[in-house]
Tab-separated table of C-alpha atoms in Angstrom:
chain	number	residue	atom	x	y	z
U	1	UNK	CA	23.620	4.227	1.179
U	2	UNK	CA	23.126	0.283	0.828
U	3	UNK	CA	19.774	-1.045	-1.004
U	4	UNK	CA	19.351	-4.590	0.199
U	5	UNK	CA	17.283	-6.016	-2.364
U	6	UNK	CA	16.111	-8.973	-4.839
U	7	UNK	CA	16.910	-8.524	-8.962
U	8	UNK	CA	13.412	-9.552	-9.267
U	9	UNK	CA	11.759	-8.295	-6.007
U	10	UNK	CA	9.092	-5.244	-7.740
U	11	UNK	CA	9.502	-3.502	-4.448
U	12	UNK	CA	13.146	-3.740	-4.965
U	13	UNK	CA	12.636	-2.115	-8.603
U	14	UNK	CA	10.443	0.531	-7.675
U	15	UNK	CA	13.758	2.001	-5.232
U	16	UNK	CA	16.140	1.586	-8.070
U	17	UNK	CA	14.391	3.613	-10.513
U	18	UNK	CA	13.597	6.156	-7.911
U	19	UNK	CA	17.502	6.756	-7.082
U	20	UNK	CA	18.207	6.273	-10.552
U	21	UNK	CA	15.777	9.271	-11.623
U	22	UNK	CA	17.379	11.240	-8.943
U	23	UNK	CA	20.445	10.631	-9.653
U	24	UNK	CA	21.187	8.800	-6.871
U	25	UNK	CA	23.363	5.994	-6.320
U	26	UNK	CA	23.051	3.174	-3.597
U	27	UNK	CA	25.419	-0.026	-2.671
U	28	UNK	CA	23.002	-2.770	-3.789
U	29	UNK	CA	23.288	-5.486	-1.107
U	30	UNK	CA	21.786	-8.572	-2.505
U	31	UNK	CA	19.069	-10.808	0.087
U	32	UNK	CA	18.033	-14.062	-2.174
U	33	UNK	CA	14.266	-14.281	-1.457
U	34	UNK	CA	14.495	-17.696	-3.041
U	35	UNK	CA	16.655	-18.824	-0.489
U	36	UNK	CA	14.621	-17.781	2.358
U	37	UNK	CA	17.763	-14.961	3.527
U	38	UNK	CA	14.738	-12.324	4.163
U	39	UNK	CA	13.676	-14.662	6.994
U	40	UNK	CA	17.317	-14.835	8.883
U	41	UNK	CA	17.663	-13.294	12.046
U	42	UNK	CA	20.500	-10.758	10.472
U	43	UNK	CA	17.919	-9.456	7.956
U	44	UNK	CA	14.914	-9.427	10.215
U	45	UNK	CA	17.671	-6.924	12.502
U	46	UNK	CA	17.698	-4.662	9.302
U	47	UNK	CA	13.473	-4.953	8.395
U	48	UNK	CA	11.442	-6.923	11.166
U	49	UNK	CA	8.585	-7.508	8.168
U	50	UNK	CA	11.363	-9.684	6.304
U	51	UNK	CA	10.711	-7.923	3.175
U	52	UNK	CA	12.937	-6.154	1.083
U	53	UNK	CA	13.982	-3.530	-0.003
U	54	UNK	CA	15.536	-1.605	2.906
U	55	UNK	CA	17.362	1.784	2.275
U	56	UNK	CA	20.494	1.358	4.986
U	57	UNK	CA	21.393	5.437	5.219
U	58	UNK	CA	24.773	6.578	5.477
U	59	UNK	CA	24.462	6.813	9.365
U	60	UNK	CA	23.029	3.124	10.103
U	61	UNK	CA	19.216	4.111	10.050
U	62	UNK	CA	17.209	1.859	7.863
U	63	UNK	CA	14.330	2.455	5.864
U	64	UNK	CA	11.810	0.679	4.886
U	65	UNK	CA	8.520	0.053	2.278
U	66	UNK	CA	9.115	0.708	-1.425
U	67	UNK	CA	6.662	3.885	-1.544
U	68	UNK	CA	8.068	5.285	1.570
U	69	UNK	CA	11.531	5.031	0.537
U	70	UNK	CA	10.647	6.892	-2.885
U	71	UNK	CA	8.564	9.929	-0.699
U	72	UNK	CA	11.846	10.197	1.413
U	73	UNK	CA	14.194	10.757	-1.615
U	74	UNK	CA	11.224	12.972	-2.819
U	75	UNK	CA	11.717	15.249	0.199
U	76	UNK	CA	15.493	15.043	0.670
U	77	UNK	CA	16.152	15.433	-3.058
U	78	UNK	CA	13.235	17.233	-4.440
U	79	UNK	CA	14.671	17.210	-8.453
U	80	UNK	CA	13.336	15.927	-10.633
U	81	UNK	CA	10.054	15.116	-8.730
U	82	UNK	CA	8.309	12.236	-8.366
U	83	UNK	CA	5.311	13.998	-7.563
U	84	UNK	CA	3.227	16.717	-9.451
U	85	UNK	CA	3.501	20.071	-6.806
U	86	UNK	CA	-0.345	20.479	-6.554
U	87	UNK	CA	-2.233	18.333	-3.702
U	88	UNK	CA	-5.140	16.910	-5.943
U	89	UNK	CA	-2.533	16.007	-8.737
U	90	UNK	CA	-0.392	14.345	-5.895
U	91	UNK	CA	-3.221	12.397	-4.496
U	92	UNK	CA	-3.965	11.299	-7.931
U	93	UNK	CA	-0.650	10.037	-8.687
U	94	UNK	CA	-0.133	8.328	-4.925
U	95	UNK	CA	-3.901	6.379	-5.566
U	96	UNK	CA	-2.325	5.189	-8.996
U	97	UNK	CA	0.633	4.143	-6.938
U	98	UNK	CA	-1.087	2.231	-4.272
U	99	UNK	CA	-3.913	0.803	-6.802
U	100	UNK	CA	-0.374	-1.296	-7.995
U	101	UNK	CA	1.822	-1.111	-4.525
U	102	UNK	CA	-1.388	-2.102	-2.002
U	103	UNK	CA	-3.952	-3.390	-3.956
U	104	UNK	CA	-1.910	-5.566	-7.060
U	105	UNK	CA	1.388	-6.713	-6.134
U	106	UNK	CA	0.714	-7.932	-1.908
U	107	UNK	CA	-1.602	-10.020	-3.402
U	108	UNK	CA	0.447	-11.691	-6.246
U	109	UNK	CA	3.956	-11.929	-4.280
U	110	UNK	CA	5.936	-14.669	-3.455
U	111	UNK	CA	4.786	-14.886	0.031
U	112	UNK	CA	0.913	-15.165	-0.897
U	113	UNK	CA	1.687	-17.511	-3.585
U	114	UNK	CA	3.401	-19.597	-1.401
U	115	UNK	CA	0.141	-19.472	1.707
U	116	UNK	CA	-1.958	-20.673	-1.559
U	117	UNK	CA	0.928	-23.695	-2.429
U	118	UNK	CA	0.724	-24.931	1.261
U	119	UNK	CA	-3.336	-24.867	1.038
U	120	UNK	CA	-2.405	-27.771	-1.527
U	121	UNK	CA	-2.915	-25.450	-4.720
U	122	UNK	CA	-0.369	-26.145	-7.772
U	123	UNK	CA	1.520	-24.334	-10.132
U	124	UNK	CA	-1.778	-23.835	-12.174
U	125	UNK	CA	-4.000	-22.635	-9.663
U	126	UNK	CA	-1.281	-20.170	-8.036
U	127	UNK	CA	-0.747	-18.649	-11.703
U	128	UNK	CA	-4.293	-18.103	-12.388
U	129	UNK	CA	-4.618	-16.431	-9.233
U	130	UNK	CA	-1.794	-14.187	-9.870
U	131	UNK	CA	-3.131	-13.647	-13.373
U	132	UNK	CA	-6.603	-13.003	-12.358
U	133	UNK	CA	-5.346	-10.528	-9.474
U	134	UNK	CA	-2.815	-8.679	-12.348
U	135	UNK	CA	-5.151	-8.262	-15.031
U	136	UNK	CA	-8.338	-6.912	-12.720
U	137	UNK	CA	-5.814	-4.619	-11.390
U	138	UNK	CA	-3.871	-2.881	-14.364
U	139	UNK	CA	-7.569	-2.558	-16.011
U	140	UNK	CA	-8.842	-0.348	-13.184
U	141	UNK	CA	-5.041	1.237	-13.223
U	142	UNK	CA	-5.769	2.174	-16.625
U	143	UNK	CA	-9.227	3.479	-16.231
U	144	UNK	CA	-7.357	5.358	-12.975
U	145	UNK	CA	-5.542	7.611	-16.300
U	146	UNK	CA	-8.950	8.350	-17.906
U	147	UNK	CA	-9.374	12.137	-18.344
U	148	UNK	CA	-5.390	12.713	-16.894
U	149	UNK	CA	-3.085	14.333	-19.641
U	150	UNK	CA	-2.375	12.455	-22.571
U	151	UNK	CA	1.089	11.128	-21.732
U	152	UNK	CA	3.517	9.565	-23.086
U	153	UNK	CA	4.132	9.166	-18.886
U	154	UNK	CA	1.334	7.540	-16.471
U	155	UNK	CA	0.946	11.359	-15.448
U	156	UNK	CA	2.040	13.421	-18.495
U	157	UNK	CA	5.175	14.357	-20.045
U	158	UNK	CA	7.680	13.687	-16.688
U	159	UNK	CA	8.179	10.315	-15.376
U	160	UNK	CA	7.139	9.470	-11.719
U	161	UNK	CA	6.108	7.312	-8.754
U	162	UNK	CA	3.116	6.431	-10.893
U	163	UNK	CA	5.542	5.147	-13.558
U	164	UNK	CA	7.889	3.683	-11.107
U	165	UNK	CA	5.362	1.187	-9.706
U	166	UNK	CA	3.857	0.404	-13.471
U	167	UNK	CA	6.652	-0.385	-15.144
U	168	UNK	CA	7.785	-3.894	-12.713
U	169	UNK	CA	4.331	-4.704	-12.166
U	170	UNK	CA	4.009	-5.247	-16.129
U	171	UNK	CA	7.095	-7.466	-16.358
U	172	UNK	CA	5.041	-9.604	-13.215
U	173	UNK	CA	1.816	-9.500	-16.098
U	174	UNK	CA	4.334	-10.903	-18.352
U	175	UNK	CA	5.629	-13.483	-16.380
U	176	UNK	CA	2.283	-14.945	-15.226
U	177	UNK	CA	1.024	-14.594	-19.008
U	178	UNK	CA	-1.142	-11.907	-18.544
U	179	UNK	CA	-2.904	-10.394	-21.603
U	180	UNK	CA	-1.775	-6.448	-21.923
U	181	UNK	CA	-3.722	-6.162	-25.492
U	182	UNK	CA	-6.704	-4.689	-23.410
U	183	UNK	CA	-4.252	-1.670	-21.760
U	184	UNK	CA	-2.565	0.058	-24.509
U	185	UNK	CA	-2.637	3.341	-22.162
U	186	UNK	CA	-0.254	1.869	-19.892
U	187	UNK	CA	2.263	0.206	-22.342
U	188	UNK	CA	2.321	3.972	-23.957
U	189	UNK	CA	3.264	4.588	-20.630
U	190	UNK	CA	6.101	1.761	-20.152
U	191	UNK	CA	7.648	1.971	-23.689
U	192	UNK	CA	8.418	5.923	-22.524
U	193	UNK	CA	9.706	4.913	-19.650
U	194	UNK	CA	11.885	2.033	-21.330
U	195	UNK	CA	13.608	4.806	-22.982
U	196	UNK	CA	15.507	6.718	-19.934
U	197	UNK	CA	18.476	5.420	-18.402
U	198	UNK	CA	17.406	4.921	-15.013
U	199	UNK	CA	14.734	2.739	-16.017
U	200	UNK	CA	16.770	0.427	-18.257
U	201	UNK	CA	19.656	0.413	-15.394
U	202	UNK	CA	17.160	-0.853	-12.955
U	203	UNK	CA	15.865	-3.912	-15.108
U	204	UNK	CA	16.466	-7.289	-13.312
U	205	UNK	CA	18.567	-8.982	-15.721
U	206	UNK	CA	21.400	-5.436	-14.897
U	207	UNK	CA	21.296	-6.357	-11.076
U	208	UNK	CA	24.637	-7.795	-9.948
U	209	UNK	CA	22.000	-10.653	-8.229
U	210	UNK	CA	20.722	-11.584	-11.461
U	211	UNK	CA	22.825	-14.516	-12.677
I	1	UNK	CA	-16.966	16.501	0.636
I	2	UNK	CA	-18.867	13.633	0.594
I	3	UNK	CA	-17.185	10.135	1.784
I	4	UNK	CA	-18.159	7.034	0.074
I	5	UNK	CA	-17.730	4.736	2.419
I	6	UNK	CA	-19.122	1.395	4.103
I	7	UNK	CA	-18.876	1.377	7.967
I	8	UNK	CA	-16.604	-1.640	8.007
I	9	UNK	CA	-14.302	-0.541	5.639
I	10	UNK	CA	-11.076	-0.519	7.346
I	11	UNK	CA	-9.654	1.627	4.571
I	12	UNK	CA	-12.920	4.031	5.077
I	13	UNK	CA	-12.395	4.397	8.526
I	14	UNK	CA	-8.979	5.639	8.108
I	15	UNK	CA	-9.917	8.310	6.366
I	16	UNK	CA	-13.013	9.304	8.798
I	17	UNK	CA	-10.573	9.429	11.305
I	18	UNK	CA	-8.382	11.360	9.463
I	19	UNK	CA	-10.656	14.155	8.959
I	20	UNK	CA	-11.826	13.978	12.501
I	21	UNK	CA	-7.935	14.567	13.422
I	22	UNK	CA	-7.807	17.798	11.111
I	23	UNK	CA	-11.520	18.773	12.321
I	24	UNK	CA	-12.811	18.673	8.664
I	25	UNK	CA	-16.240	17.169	7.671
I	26	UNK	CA	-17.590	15.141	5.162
I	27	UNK	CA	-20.873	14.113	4.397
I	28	UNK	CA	-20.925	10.196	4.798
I	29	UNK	CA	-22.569	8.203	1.364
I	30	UNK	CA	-22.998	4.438	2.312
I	31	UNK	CA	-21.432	1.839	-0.619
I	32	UNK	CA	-22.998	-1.249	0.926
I	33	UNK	CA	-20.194	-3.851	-0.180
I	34	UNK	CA	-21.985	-6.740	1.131
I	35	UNK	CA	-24.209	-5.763	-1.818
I	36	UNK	CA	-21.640	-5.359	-4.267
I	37	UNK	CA	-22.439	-1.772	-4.145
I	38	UNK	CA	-19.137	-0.920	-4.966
I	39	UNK	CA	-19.059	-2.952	-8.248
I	40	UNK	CA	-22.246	-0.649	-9.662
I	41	UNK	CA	-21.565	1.472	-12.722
I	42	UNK	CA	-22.457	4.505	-10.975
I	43	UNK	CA	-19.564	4.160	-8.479
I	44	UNK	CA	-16.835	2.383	-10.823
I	45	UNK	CA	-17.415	6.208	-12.598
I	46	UNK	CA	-16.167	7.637	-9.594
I	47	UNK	CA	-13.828	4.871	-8.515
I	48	UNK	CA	-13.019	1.984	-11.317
I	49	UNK	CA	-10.655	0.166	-9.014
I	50	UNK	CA	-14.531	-0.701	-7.087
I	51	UNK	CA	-13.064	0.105	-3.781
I	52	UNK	CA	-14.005	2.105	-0.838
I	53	UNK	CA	-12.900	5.307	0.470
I	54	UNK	CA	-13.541	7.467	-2.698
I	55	UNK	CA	-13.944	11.251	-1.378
I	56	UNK	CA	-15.566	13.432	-3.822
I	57	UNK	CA	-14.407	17.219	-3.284
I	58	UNK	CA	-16.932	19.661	-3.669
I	59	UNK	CA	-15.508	20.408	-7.178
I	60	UNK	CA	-16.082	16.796	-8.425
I	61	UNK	CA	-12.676	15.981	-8.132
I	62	UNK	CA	-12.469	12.161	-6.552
I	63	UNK	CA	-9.656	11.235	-4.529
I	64	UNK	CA	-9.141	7.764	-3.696
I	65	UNK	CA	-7.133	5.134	-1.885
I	66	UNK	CA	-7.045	5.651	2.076
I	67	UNK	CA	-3.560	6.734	2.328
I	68	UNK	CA	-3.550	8.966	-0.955
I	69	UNK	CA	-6.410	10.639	0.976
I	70	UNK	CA	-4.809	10.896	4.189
I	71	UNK	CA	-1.125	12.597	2.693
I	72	UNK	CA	-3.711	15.288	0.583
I	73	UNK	CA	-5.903	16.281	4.004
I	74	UNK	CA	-2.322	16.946	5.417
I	75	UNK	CA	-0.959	18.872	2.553
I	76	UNK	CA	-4.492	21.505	2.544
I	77	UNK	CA	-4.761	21.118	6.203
I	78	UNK	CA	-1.753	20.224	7.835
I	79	UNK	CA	-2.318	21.221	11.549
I	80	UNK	CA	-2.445	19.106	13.401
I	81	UNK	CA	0.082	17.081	11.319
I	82	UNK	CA	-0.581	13.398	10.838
I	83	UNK	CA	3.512	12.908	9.967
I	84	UNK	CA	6.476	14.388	11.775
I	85	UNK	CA	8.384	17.143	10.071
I	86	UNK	CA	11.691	15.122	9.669
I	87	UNK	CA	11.904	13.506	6.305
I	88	UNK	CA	13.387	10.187	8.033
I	89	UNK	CA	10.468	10.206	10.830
I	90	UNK	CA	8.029	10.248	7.922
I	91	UNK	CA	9.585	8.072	6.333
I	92	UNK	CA	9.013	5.361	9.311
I	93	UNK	CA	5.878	6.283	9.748
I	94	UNK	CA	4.532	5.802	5.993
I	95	UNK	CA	6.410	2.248	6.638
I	96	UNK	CA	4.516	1.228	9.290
I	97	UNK	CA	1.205	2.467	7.858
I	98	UNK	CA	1.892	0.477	4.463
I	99	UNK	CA	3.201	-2.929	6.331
I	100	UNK	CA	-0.641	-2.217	7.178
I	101	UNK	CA	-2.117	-0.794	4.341
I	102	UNK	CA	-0.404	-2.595	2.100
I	103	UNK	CA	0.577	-5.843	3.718
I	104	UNK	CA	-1.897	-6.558	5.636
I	105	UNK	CA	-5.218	-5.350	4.525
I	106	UNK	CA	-5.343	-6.382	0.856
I	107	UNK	CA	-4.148	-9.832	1.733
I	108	UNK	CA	-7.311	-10.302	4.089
I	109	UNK	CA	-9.764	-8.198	2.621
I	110	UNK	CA	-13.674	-9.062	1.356
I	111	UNK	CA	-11.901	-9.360	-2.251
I	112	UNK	CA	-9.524	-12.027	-1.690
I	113	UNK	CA	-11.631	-13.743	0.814
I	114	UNK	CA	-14.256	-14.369	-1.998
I	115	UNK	CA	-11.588	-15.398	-3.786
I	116	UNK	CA	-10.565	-18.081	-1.429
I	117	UNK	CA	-14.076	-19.131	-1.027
I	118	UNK	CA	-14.250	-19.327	-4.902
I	119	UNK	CA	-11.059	-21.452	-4.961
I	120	UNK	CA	-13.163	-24.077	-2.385
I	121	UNK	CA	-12.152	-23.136	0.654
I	122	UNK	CA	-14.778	-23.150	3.951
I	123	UNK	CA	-15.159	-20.216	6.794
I	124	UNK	CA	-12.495	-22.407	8.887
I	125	UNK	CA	-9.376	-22.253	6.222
I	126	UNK	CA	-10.895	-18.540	4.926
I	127	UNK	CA	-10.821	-17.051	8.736
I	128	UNK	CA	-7.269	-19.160	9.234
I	129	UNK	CA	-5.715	-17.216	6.583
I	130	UNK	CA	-7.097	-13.402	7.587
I	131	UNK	CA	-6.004	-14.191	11.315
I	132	UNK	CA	-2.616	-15.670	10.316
I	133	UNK	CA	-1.857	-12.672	7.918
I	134	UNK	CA	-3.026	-10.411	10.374
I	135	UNK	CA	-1.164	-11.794	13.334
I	136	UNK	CA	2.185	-11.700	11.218
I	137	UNK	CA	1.917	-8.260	9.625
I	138	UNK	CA	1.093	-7.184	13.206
I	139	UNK	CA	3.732	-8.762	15.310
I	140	UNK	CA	5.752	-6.991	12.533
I	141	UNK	CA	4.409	-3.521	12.968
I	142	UNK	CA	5.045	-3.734	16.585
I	143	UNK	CA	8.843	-4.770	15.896
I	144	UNK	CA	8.627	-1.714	13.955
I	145	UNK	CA	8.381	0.647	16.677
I	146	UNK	CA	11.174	-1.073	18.501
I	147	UNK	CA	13.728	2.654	19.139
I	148	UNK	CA	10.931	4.474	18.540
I	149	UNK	CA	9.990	7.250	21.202
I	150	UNK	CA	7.976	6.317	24.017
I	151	UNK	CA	4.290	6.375	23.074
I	152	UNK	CA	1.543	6.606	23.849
I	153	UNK	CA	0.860	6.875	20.139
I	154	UNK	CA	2.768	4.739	17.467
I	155	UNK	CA	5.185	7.333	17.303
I	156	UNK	CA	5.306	9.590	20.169
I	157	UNK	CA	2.892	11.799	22.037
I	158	UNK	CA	0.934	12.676	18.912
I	159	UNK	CA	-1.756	10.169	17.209
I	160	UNK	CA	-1.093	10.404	13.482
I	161	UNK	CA	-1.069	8.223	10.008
I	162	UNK	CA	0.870	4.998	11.795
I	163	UNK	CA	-2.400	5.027	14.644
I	164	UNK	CA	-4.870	6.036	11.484
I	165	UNK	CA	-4.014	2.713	10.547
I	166	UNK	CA	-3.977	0.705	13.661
I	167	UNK	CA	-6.711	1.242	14.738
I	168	UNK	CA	-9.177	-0.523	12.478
I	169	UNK	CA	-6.409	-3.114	11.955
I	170	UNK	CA	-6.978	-4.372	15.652
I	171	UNK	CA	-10.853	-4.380	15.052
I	172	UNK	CA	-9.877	-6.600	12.360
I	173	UNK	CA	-7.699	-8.604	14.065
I	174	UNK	CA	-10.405	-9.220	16.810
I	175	UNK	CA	-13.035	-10.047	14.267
I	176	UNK	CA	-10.960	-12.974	13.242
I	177	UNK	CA	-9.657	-13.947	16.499
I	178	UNK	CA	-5.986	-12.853	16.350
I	179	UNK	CA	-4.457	-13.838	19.903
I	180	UNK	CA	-3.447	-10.069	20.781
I	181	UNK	CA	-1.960	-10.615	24.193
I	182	UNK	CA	2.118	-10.501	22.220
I	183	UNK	CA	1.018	-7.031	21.118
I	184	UNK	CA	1.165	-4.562	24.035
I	185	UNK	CA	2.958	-1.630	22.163
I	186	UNK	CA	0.017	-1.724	19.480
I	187	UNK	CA	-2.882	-2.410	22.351
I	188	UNK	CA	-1.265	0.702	24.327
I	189	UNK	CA	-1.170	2.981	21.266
I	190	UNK	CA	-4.700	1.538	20.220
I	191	UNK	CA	-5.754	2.373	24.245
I	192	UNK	CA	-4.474	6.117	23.614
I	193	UNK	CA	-6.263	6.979	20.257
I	194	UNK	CA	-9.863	5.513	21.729
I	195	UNK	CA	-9.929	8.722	24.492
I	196	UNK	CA	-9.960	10.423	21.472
I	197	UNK	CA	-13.387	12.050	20.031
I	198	UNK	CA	-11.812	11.826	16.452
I	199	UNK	CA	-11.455	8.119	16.634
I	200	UNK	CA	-14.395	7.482	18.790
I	201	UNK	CA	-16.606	9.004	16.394
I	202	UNK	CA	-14.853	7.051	13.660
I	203	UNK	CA	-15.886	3.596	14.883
I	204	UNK	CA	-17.658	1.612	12.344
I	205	UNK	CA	-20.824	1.274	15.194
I	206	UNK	CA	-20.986	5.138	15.218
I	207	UNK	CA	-22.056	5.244	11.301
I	208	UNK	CA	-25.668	6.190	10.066
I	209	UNK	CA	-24.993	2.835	7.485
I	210	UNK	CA	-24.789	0.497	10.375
I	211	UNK	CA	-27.851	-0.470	11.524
């Protein structure tokens, strides 16, 4: 498998810890957002949205979207899972998932920032509105865990997709200077995660892309 | 089941069409967002992200997000399916319905609107940015389906999650004025699923809250 990706893409991030918790290894094929190489026409071939990441299988079939990628190696490698087994439990951690995945980071990526800089906004404006989008988001993610099992994970004692989309969105808080005083539930949540290999391999700064 | 909902809701109407598919019911409960309903402490206990669909079981339980919805109605109820059985066909559908849910949606819905309008902006450069993020993500989603089987549907002869979608995309898109006419793949899928009584009865018209 080949994961065409961005060090710093979240999407990108989510994939890496997926594989990584399944023990799973992919060729990571580098596409530098910065650049503008998700908008040539040999990428668009590979995703026609321009995003990354895209999962290029062993047999040439490419897919595509962060979550779906993650529920595919869910079904074609079902240990450890990524999912609790029981349907409410799963729908609970897959609304967690998408409160970040849908509702936080479309709204704070590059390619919204950018619509905002060509309205005539600047740096400070496109930060707060990052900031703003963040911080309303990881507080309702947080009050998403009231009454779930204590931890130290999103979803109790195993790490999962719930975790996997947390633990990138808080380095974007980070980097737009969000305040995470007000969510200690969810940096429980990250430091746990921050301890297993597959998390730490799939940091930015370890991507071959990185430097 | 009850449905908290708001008849325009594009993410509500996935889910009413959703349990029309599986012939389930739910009893509709009207979150008038115009209002700011949604933002009420009565329904941030049942939902603190303040978004509609929430669907309260008849346990208490409350499920939300559209598509977290959608995969637990097919795990308790899974004829008919809304996903192939195929772990890469699911896989391409969940894609498509995200570079929806996902991509497009949150990037043009009420929410970020009012934040637009906050940052200065008038109706003209407000409706400029829903129709150009819808007629992107769109002309997208079609490219998506590019190999895929025949139709009528999104994917096949089936409707399922990928037309679940569509559907109230397209009355979005219309709402804003997205030129449709490069879209036939979508318009013939979106032609297919309105014979049906599942997403007839869906339609945001059809709903006790809109009068």
């Amino acid at each position: 498998m080949r994961l065409h990706g961005y060090h710093r893409s979240t999407a990108a991030w989510r994939v890496r810890i997926a594989l990584g918790l399944k023990g799973l290894s992919a060729e990571p094929v580098a596409v530098h957002l910065r650049n503008g190489e998700q908008r040539s026409e040999a990428f668009l071939r590979l995703n026609p949205q321009g995003l990354v990441p895209a999962l290029e299988l062993d047999d040439g079939i490419v897919l595509t979207q962060s979550l779906a990628i993650c529920e595919y190696l869910e079904e074609i490698h079902p240990d450890p899972p990524l999912l609790p087994r029981d349907p409410v439990g799963r729908a609970r951690v897959r609304a967690f998932s998408l409160a970040i995945a849908a509702d936080i980071h479309p709204v704070q990526n590059l390619k919204v920032l950018n619509r905002l800089r060509a309205l005539g906004h600047g740096e400070e404006q496109v930060n707060a509105w990052a900031r703003t989008v963040i911080a309303e988001g990881l507080a309702a993610c947080q009050a998403l865990l009231q009454g779930e099992r204590a931890g130290p994970f999103c979803f109790g004692d195993q790490p999962g997709l719930a975790d996997i989309c947390l633990v990138p969105q808080l380095f974007n808080a980070r980097r737009f200077g969000v305040d995470l005083t007000p969510l200690p539930r969810l940096l429980a949540a990250e430091a746990a995660c921050l301890t297993l290999p597959a998390f730490a391999a799939a940091a930015p700064e370890r991507q071959p892309d990185s430097e």
